Tab-separated table of C-alpha atoms in Angstrom:
chain	number	residue	atom	x	y	z
A	383	GLN	CA	-16.297	-188.393	143.528
A	384	VAL	CA	-18.583	-185.818	145.121
A	385	GLN	CA	-21.549	-184.775	143.015
A	386	LEU	CA	-24.033	-182.001	143.691
A	387	VAL	CA	-27.231	-181.783	141.676
A	388	GLU	CA	-29.410	-178.672	141.768
A	389	SER	CA	-33.057	-178.406	140.802
A	390	GLY	CA	-35.936	-175.952	141.015
A	391	GLY	CA	-34.750	-173.080	138.875
A	392	GLY	CA	-36.893	-171.402	136.264
A	393	LEU	CA	-38.756	-168.264	135.277
A	394	VAL	CA	-40.752	-166.351	137.861
A	395	GLN	CA	-42.418	-162.943	137.955
A	396	PRO	CA	-41.156	-160.187	140.250
A	397	GLY	CA	-42.547	-160.657	143.733
A	398	GLY	CA	-42.894	-164.402	143.258
A	399	SER	CA	-41.202	-167.332	144.970
A	400	LEU	CA	-39.044	-170.273	144.005
A	401	ARG	CA	-37.517	-173.123	145.950
A	402	LEU	CA	-34.177	-174.558	144.934
A	403	SER	CA	-32.939	-177.968	146.022
A	404	CYS	CA	-29.497	-179.484	145.945
A	405	THR	CA	-28.680	-183.114	146.634
A	406	ALA	CA	-25.123	-184.162	147.429
A	407	SER	CA	-23.822	-187.634	146.774
A	408	THR	CA	-23.354	-190.012	149.665
A	409	SER	CA	-20.117	-189.448	151.531
A	410	PRO	CA	-18.381	-191.266	154.374
A	411	VAL	CA	-17.589	-187.834	155.785
A	412	ALA	CA	-20.451	-185.467	156.610
A	413	TYR	CA	-20.925	-182.285	154.606
A	414	ASN	CA	-20.708	-179.870	157.482
A	415	ALA	CA	-21.505	-176.822	155.373
A	416	MET	CA	-23.844	-176.532	152.396
A	417	GLY	CA	-25.201	-173.508	150.627
A	418	TRP	CA	-25.552	-171.333	147.585
A	419	TYR	CA	-23.735	-168.790	145.521
A	420	ARG	CA	-25.009	-167.059	142.419
A	421	GLN	CA	-23.501	-165.431	139.385
A	422	ALA	CA	-25.286	-162.936	137.183
A	423	ARG	CA	-24.108	-162.337	133.648
A	424	GLY	CA	-20.994	-160.217	133.613
A	425	GLN	CA	-20.644	-160.196	137.387
A	426	GLU	CA	-18.586	-162.037	139.960
A	427	ARG	CA	-19.945	-164.966	141.901
A	428	GLU	CA	-21.808	-163.779	145.008
A	429	PHE	CA	-22.552	-165.576	148.254
A	430	VAL	CA	-26.297	-166.103	148.818
A	431	ALA	CA	-26.814	-168.340	151.849
A	432	GLY	CA	-25.173	-171.175	153.725
A	433	ILE	CA	-25.942	-173.501	156.593
A	434	THR	CA	-23.919	-175.868	158.758
A	435	SER	CA	-24.968	-179.317	159.890
A	436	SER	CA	-25.758	-177.847	163.321
A	437	GLY	CA	-28.177	-175.372	161.735
A	438	ARG	CA	-26.066	-172.227	161.855
A	439	SER	CA	-26.994	-170.114	158.847
A	440	LYS	CA	-25.547	-167.089	157.101
A	441	PHE	CA	-27.011	-164.869	154.383
A	442	GLY	CA	-25.713	-162.408	151.874
A	443	ASP	CA	-26.818	-158.836	152.505
A	444	SER	CA	-28.880	-158.610	149.336
A	445	VAL	CA	-31.132	-161.548	150.289
A	446	LYS	CA	-31.560	-161.094	154.033
A	447	GLY	CA	-35.217	-161.113	155.009
A	448	ARG	CA	-36.304	-162.552	151.635
A	449	PHE	CA	-34.506	-165.902	151.342
A	450	ASP	CA	-34.337	-168.800	153.757
A	451	ILE	CA	-32.129	-171.872	153.845
A	452	SER	CA	-32.662	-175.294	155.371
A	453	ARG	CA	-31.214	-178.763	155.027
A	454	ASP	CA	-31.907	-182.421	155.571
A	455	ASN	CA	-28.708	-183.840	157.008
A	456	ASP	CA	-29.779	-187.464	156.631
A	457	LYS	CA	-30.390	-187.056	152.891
A	458	ASN	CA	-27.616	-184.519	152.152
A	459	ILE	CA	-30.126	-182.041	150.717
A	460	VAL	CA	-30.049	-178.276	151.067
A	461	PHE	CA	-32.997	-176.031	150.168
A	462	LEU	CA	-33.107	-172.371	149.266
A	463	GLN	CA	-36.516	-170.749	149.630
A	464	MET	CA	-36.543	-167.517	147.658
A	465	ASN	CA	-39.378	-165.069	148.306
A	466	ARG	CA	-40.172	-161.590	147.044
A	467	LEU	CA	-37.925	-162.162	144.074
A	468	ARG	CA	-36.603	-159.174	142.146
A	469	PRO	CA	-35.163	-158.870	138.647
A	470	ASP	CA	-31.692	-158.427	140.122
A	471	ASP	CA	-31.967	-161.918	141.639
A	472	THR	CA	-31.637	-163.249	138.097
A	473	ALA	CA	-28.538	-165.416	137.983
A	474	VAL	CA	-27.186	-168.926	137.789
A	475	TYR	CA	-27.400	-170.383	141.276
A	476	TYR	CA	-24.669	-172.797	142.330
A	477	CYS	CA	-24.875	-175.240	145.196
A	478	GLY	CA	-21.768	-175.844	147.265
A	479	ALA	CA	-20.727	-178.250	150.010
A	480	SER	CA	-17.793	-178.639	152.347
A	481	TYR	CA	-16.459	-180.968	155.013
A	482	HIS	CA	-15.536	-177.918	157.059
A	483	PHE	CA	-17.751	-175.827	159.326
A	484	THR	CA	-17.543	-172.389	157.694
A	485	PRO	CA	-21.047	-171.799	156.273
A	486	ASP	CA	-19.914	-169.804	153.218
A	487	LYS	CA	-16.824	-171.703	152.026
A	488	TYR	CA	-17.167	-174.774	149.814
A	489	GLU	CA	-14.894	-177.333	148.195
A	490	PHE	CA	-17.453	-179.010	145.975
A	491	TRP	CA	-19.817	-177.412	143.481
A	492	GLY	CA	-22.837	-178.267	141.384
A	493	GLN	CA	-23.342	-177.327	137.740
A	494	GLY	CA	-25.786	-174.524	138.522
A	495	THR	CA	-29.430	-173.808	137.844
A	496	GLN	CA	-30.787	-170.711	136.108
A	497	VAL	CA	-33.207	-168.427	137.920
A	498	THR	CA	-34.810	-165.679	135.865
A	499	VAL	CA	-37.025	-163.040	137.435
A	500	SER	CA	-38.948	-161.181	134.788
A	501	SER	CA	-42.433	-160.064	133.883
């Protein structure tokens, strides 16, 4: 059974930074795509960023230029570096993974980690 475990969420002031991590369980098949979605209260889930095992990345429009994504393929870990955070970045952030190569489509999901941006 595939398991994804997120960490790194918390409370941060506007303009600050946070780094999220997500570790996927060992799999005989490589996770070709890993990434993040988020869901704010009362809103639909929104794509944030994704990356393939070859390093091809994709970002949601609202985070371009502020967030970065990277991964460690050997350890099945994906990172989301969030800079210049704004109150509207407040959401539960969900890690996803897939055996396929589309950077923003996932079959497996973590439980989510809360990010709150507030002064």
